Coordinates of C-alpha atoms in Angstrom, one line a residue:
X1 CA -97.8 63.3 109.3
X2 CA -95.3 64.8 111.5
X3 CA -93.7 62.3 112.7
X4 CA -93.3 60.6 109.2
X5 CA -91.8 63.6 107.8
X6 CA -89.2 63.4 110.2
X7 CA -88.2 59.8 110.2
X8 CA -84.8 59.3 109.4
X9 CA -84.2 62.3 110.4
X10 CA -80.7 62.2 110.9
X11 CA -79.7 59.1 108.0
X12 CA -78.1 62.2 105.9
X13 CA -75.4 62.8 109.0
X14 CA -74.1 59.0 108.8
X15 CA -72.2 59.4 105.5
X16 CA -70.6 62.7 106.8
X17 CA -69.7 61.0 110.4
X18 CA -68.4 58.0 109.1
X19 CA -65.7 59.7 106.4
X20 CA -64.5 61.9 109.2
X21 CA -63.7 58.8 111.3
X22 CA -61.6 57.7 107.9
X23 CA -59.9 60.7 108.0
X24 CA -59.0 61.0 111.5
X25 CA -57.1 56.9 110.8
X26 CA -55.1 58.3 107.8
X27 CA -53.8 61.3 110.6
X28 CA -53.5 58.3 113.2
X29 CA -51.5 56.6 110.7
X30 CA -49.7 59.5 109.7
X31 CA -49.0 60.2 113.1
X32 CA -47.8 57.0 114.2
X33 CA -46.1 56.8 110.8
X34 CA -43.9 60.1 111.3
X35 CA -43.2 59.1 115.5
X36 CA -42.2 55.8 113.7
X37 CA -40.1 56.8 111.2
X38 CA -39.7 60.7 111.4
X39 CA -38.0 61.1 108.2
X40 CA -41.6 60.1 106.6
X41 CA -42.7 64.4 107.5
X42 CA -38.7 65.8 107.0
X43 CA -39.0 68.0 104.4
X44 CA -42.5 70.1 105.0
X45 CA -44.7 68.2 107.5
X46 CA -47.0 70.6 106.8
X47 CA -47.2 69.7 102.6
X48 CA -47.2 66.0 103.2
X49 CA -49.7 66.1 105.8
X50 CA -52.1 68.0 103.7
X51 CA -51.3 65.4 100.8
X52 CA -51.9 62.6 102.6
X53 CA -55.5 63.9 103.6
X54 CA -56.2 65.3 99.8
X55 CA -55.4 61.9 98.5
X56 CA -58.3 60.0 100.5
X57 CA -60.6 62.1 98.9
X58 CA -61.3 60.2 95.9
X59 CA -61.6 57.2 97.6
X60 CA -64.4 58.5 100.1
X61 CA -66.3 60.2 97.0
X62 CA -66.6 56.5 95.3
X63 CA -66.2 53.7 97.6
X64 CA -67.2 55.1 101.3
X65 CA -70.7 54.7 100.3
X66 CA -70.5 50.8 100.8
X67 CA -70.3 51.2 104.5
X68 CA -74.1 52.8 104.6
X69 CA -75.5 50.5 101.7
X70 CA -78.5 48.6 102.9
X71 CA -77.7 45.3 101.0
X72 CA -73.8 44.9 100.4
X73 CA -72.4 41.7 102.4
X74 CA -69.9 42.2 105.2
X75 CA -67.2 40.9 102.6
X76 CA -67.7 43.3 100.3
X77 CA -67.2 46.5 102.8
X78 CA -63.9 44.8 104.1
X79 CA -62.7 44.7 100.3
X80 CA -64.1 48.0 99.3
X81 CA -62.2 48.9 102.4
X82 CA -58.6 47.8 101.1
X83 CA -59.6 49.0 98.0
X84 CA -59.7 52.8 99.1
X85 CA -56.5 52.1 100.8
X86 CA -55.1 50.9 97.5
X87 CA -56.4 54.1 95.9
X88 CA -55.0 56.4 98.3
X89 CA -51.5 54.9 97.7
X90 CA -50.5 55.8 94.3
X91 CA -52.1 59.7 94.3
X92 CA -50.2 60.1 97.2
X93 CA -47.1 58.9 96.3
X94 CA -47.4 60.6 92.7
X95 CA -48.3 63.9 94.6
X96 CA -45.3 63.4 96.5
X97 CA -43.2 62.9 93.3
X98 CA -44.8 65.3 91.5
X99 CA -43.5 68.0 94.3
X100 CA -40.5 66.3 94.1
X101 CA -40.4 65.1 97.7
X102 CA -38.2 62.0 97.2
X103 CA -36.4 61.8 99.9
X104 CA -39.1 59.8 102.6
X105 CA -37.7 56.0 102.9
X106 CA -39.6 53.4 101.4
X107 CA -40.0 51.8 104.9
X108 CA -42.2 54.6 106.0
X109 CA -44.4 54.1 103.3
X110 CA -44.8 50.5 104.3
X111 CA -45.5 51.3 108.0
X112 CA -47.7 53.7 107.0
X113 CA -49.9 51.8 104.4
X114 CA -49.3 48.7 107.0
X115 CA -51.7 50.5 109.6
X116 CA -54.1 51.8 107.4
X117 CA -54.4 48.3 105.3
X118 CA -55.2 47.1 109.5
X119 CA -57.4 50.4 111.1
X120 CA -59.6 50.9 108.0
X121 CA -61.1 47.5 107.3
X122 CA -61.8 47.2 111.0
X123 CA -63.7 50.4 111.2
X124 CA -65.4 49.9 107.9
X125 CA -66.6 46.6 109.7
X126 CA -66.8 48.0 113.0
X127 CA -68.9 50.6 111.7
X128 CA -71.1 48.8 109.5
X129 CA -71.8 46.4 112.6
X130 CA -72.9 49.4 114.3
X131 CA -75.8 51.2 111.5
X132 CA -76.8 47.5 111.3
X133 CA -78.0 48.0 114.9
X134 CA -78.9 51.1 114.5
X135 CA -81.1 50.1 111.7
X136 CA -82.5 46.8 114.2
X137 CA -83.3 49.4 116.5
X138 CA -85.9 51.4 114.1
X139 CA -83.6 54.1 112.9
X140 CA -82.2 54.8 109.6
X141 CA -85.0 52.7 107.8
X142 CA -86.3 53.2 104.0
X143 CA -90.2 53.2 104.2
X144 CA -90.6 50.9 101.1
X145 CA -93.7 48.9 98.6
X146 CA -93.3 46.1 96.5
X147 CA -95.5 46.3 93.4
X148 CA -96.2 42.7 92.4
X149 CA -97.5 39.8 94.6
X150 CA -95.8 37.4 92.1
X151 CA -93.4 34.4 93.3
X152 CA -90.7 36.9 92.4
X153 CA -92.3 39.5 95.0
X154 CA -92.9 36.9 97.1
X155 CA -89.3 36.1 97.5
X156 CA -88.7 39.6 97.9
X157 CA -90.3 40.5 100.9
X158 CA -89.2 37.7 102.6
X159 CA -85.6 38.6 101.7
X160 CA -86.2 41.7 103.1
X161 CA -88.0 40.5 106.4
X162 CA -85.3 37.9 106.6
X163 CA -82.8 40.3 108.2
X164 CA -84.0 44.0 109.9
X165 CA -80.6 44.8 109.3
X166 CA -81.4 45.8 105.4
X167 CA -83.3 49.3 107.0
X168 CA -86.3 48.8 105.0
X169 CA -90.0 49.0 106.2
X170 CA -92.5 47.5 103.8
X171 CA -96.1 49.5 104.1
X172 CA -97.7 47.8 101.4
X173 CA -97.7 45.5 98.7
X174 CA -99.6 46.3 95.4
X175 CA -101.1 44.1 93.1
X176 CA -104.9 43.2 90.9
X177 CA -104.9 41.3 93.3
X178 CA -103.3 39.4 96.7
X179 CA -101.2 36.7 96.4
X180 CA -101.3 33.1 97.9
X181 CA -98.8 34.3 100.6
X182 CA -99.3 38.1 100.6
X183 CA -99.7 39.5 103.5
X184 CA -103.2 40.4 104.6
X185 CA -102.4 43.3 106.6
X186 CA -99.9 44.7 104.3
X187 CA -102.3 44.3 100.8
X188 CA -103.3 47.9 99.5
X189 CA -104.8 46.8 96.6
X190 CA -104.3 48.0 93.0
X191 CA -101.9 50.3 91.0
X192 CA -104.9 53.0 91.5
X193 CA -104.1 53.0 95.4
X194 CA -100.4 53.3 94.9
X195 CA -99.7 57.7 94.4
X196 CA -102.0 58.5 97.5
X197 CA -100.3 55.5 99.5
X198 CA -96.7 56.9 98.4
X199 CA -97.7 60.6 99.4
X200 CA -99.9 59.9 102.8
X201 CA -96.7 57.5 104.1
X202 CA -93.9 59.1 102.4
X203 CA -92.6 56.5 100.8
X204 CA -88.8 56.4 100.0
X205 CA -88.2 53.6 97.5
X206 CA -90.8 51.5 95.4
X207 CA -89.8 47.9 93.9
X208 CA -91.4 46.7 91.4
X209 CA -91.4 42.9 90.7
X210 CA -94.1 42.5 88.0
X211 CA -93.0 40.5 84.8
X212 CA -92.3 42.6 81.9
X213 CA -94.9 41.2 79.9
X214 CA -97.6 43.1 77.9
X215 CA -100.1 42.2 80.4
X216 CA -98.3 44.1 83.0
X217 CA -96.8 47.0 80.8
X218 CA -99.4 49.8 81.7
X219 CA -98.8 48.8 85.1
X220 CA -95.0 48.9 85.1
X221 CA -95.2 52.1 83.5
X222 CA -97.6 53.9 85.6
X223 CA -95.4 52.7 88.8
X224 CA -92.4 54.5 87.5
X225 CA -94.5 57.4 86.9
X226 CA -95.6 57.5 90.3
X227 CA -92.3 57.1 91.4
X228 CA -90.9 60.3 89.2
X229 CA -93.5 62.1 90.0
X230 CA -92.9 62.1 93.7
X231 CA -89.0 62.0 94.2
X232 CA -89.2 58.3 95.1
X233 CA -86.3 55.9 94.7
X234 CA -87.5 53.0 91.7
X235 CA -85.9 49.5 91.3
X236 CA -87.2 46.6 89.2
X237 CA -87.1 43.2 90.4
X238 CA -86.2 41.1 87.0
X239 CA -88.3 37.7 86.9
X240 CA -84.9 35.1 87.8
X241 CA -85.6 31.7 88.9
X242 CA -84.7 31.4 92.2
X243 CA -82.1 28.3 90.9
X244 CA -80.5 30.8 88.5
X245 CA -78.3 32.5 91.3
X246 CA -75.0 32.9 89.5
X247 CA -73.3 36.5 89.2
X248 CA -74.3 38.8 86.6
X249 CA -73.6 41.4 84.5
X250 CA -75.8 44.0 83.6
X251 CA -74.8 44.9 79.8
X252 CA -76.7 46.9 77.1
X253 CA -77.2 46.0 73.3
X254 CA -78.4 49.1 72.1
X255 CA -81.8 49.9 74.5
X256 CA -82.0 46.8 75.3
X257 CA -81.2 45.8 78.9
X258 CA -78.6 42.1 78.8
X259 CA -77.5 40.2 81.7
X260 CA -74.6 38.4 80.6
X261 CA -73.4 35.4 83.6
X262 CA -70.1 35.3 84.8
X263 CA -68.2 32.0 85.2
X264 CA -68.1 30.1 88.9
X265 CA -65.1 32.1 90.7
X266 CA -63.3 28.4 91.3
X267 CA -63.6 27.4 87.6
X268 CA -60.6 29.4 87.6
X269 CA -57.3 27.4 89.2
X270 CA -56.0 30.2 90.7
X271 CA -58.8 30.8 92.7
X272 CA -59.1 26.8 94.0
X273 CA -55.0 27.5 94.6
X274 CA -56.1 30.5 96.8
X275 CA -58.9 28.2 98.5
X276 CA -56.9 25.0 99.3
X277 CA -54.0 27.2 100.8
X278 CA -56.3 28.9 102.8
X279 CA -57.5 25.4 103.9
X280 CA -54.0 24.1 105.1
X281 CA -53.2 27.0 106.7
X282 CA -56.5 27.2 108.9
X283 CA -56.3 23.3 109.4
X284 CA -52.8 23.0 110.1
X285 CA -53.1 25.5 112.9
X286 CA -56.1 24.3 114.2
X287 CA -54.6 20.9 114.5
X288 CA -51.3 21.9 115.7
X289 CA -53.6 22.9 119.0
X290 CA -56.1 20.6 118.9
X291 CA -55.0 18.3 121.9
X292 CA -56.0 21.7 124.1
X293 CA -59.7 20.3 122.9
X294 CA -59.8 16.7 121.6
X295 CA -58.0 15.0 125.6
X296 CA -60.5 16.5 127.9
X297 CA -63.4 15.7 125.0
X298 CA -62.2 11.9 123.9
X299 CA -62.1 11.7 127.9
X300 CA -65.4 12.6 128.4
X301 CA -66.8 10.8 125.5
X302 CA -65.5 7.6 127.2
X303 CA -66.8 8.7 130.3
X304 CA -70.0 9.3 129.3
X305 CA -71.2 6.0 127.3
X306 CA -69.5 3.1 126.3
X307 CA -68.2 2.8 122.3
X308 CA -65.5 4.2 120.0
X309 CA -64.6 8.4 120.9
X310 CA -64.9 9.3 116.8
X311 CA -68.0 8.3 114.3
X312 CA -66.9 7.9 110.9
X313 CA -69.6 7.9 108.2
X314 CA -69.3 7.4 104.6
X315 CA -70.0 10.9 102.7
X316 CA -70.7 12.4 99.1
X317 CA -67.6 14.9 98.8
X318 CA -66.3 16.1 95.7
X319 CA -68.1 15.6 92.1
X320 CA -69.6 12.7 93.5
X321 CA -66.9 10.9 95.6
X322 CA -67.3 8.6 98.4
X323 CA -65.0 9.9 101.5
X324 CA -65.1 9.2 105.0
X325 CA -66.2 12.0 107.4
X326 CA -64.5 12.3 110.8
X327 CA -67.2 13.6 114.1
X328 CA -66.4 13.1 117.6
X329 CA -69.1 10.6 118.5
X330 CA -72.8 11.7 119.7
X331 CA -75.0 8.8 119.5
X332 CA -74.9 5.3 121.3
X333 CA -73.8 2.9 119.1
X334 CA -76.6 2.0 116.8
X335 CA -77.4 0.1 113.5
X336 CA -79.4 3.4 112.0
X337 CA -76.3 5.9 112.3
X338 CA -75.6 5.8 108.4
X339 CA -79.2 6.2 107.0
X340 CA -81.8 7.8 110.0
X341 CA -80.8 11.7 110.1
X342 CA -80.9 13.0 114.5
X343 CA -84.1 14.7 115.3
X344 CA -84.3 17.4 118.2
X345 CA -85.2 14.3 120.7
X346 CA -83.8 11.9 119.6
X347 CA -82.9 9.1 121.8
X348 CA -79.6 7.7 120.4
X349 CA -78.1 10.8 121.4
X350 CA -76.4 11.1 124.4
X351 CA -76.2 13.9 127.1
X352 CA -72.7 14.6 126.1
X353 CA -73.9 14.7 123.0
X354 CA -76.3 17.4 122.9
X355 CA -74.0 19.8 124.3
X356 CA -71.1 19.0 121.2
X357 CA -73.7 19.4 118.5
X358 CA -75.4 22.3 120.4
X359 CA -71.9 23.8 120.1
X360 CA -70.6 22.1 116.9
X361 CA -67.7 20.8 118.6
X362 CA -68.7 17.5 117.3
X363 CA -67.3 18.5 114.0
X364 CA -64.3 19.9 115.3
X365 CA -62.3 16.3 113.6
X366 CA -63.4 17.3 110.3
X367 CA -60.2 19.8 110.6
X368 CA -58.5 16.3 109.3
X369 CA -60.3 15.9 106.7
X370 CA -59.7 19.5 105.3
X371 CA -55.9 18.8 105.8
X372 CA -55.7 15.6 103.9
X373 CA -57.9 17.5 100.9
X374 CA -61.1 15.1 101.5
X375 CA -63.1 18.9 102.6
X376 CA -62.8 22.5 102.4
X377 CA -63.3 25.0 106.0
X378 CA -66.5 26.2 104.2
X379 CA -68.3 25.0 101.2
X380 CA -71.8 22.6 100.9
X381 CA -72.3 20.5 103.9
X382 CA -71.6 16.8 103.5
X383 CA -74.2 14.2 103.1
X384 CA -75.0 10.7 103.8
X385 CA -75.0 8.5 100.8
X386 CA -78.9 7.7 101.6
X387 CA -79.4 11.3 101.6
X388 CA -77.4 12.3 98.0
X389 CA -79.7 9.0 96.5
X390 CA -82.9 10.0 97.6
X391 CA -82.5 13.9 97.3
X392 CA -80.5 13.9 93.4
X393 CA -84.0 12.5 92.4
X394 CA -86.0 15.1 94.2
X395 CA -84.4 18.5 93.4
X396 CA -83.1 19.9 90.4
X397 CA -79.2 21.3 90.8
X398 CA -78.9 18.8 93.9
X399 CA -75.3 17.3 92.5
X400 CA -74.7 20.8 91.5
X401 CA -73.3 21.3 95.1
X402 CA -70.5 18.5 94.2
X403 CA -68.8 20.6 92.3
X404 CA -66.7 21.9 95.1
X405 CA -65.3 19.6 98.1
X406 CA -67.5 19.9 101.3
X407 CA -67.0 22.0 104.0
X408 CA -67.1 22.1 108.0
X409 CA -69.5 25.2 107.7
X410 CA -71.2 26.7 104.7
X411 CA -73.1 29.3 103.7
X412 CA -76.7 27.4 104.1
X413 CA -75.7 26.8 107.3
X414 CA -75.0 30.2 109.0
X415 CA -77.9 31.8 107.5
X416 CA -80.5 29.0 109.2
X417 CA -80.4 25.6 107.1
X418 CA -78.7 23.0 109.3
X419 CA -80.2 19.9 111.1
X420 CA -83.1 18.0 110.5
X421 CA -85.1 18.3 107.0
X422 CA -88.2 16.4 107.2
X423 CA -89.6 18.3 104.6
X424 CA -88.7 18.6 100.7
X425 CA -88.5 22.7 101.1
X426 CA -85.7 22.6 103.7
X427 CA -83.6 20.6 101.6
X428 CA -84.3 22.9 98.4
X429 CA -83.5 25.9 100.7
X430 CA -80.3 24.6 101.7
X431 CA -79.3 23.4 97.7
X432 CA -80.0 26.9 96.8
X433 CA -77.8 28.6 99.4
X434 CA -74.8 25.8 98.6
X435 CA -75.3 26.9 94.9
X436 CA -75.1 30.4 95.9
X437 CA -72.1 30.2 97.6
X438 CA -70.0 27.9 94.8
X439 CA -71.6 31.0 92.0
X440 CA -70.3 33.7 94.3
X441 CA -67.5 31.9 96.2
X442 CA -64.4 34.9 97.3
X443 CA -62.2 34.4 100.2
X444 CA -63.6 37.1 102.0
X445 CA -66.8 35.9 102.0
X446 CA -65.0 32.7 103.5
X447 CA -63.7 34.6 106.0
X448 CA -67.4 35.9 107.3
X449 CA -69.3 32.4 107.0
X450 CA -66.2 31.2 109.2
X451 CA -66.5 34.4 111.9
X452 CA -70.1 33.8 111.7
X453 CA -70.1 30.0 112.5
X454 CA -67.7 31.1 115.4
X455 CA -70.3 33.5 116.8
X456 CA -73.2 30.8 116.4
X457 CA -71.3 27.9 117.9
X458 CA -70.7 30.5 121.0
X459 CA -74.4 31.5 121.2
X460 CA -76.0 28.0 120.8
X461 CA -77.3 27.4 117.3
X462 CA -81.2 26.7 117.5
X463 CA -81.0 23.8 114.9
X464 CA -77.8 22.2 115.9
X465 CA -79.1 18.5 117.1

């Protein structure tokens, strides 16, 4: 019991160590700011100083707690991030004003917001990075139980096995009984096993996935007893069908509980503005040093087997239109390239070959194809015409993935769903992650799928054949 009293041990400390670091940037950027421009400190360095620090403090109360949060995407910390800078700036400069300071130059304002809106999102990144491997390493974890071997709890604790990064340990899972795919060595048994399993592992968070029915409403209650009873952090899991992944909004009529859903972000023209700039920008520069790349590959492609140095294949792109999709080639020349998918062995393939798809520098011409407007950097991977016939009869939502151009990289790709798909589920997987992304599509989230490709292309991508 000693040793599980003490886990964690020193989790409170992060929080503390991470808002000093934010504080010792603003002085950095003060500092720089005032050898910069030393008007920006003329009047009482002292006062403005002290200001500057006092102004930060609402934005650490409310929005430092994303970097520590065990589930918030990457994205999210970078824009939670810009967002304390953007709260900083007008209690500052109303302090200022209020004091009647007025005399700093607008210019020193701009340098120093311009290193803070720079330092601050790469240590909230930087720092997140680091408790994620903290948390890989064993430390920092939440001893956690699910309460419900349901599909729904099913899905949960694999989400949260998916990626040790989360923090969480699962002890048990509760339930009348196991599940299909519950875990033998992690199955407790009942609700009447769940307070003594809560006090003897000193559990920190209980989640609760049971459907709110009148069947399980004893149950549900007696689990948030438990939970009350012994200081322990409660969440319910709401029954949602894993193909109902759009945002919502938690609302209230009365007592009663309402999710309302949001519209897709790129309903909105403003939004698929924002995207297709971002596409010409990345392309255009990509292309603009692309001969550094595509000389010495067409070269070797020629080298290495005889036949044309690019593969174009008819695609499904956007809402159902035909395009043609640019690769540098792989295969030999053969008559099965537009309908047989490449296996891991597969003998078309060429030596050359498997080191451009291992790397993903096969799809390196599809930069071309974002520039013209036929695909997008990142959105739903593009597929064969055989494959958008045979799988729009299979799984529900399938075209749903149309309703955004392709990309180069998606979502269902950096997070394991690329490759072969001999079987149905692998296709459903990667239809739910495309839907996921067009429900919760924001730049920045653009911005991680692309870093992450990057890193996965560098270390080898297990499923890239």
């Amino acid at each position: 019991m000693t040793g599980i009293n003490q886990r964690g041990r020193y989790g409170r400390y992060i929080q503390i160590i991470l808002t000093i670091v934010d504080f010792l940037i603003i002085n950095l950027a003060f500092i720089l700011t005032s050898k910069l421009t030393p008007e920006f400190t003329l009047v009482d360095s002292r006062l403005v100083w002290l200001l500057a620090n006092i102004a930060y403090i609402p934005a650490a109360a409310l929005l430092s707690h994303t970097q520590t949060s065990r589930s918030i995407g990457m994205e999210h910390v970078i824009l939670s991030a810009l967002r304390s800078v953007g709260m900083h700036a007008p209690i500052f400069i109303c302090a200022l004003y209020f004091l009647d300071i007025t005399t700093i130059p607008w210019q020193a304002f701009a340098e120093f917001y311009g290193i803070m809106f720079i330092l601050l999102p790469i240590w909230w990144v930087v720092s997140r990075m680091i408790i994620k491997h903290y948390r890989r390493n064993g430390r920092n974890f939440a001893r956690i139980v699910i309460v419900g071997t349901n599909p729904m709890g099913t899905r949960l604790y694999e989400t949260i096995i998916s990626d040790i990064g989360f923090g969480y340990q699962v002890l048990g899972i509760f339930d009348r009984k196991p599940g299909h795919d519950t875990p033998t060595e992690l199955y407790q048994g009942s609700i009447d096993n769940l307070e003594e399993f809560v006090r003897q592992n000193a559990i920190d968070e209980i989640f609760c996935a049971l459907p709110a029915d009148s069947s399980n409403d004893v149950d549900i209650q007696r689990t948030l007893l438990i939970a009350e009873k012994n200081v322990v952090q409660f969440y319910y899991v709401p029954q949602i069908s894993r193909f109902l992944s759009r945002n919502y909004e938690m609302d209230a009529l009365g007592t009663i509980p309402v999710m309302s859903m949001r519209h897709q972000p790129l309903a909105h023209l403003s939004n698929r503005i924002y995207k297709r700039l971002f596409d010409i920008i990345v392309s255009s520069t990509f292309l603009i040093f692309s001969p550094l790349i595509f000389i010495p590959v067409a070269i070797a492609i020629k080298i290495s087997s005889p036949g044309p140095i690019f593969f174009r294949q008819k695609r499904t792109g956007y809402r159902g239109r035909e395009f043609y999709c640019w690769k540098f080639r792989t295969m030999r020349v053969n008559a099965n390239a537009d309908t047989q998918q490449a296996t891991k062995n597969d003998p078309r393939k060429t030596r050359l070959g498997n080191i451009l798809r291992k790397t993903s520098i096969d799809e390196l011409p599809q930069f071309i194809n974002v520039f013209i407007g036929d695909m997008s950097v990142v959105g739903p991977r593009p597929h064969m015409l055989s494959h958008t016939e045979q799988y729009s009869q299979l799984i529900n939502r399938y075209m749903a993935r149309h309703y955004i151009k392709p990309g180069i990289t998606g979502w269902a790709q950096i997070n394991g769903y690329r490759g072969q798909t001999d079987e149905l589920w692998m296709m459903e997987r990667r239809v739910e992650h495309d839907v996921w992304y067009i429900e919760h599509w924001s730049t920045m989230l653009d911005i991680k799928i692309i870093f992450r490709t990057v890193i996965n292309a560098i270390q080898g991508e297990q499923n890239a054949f």
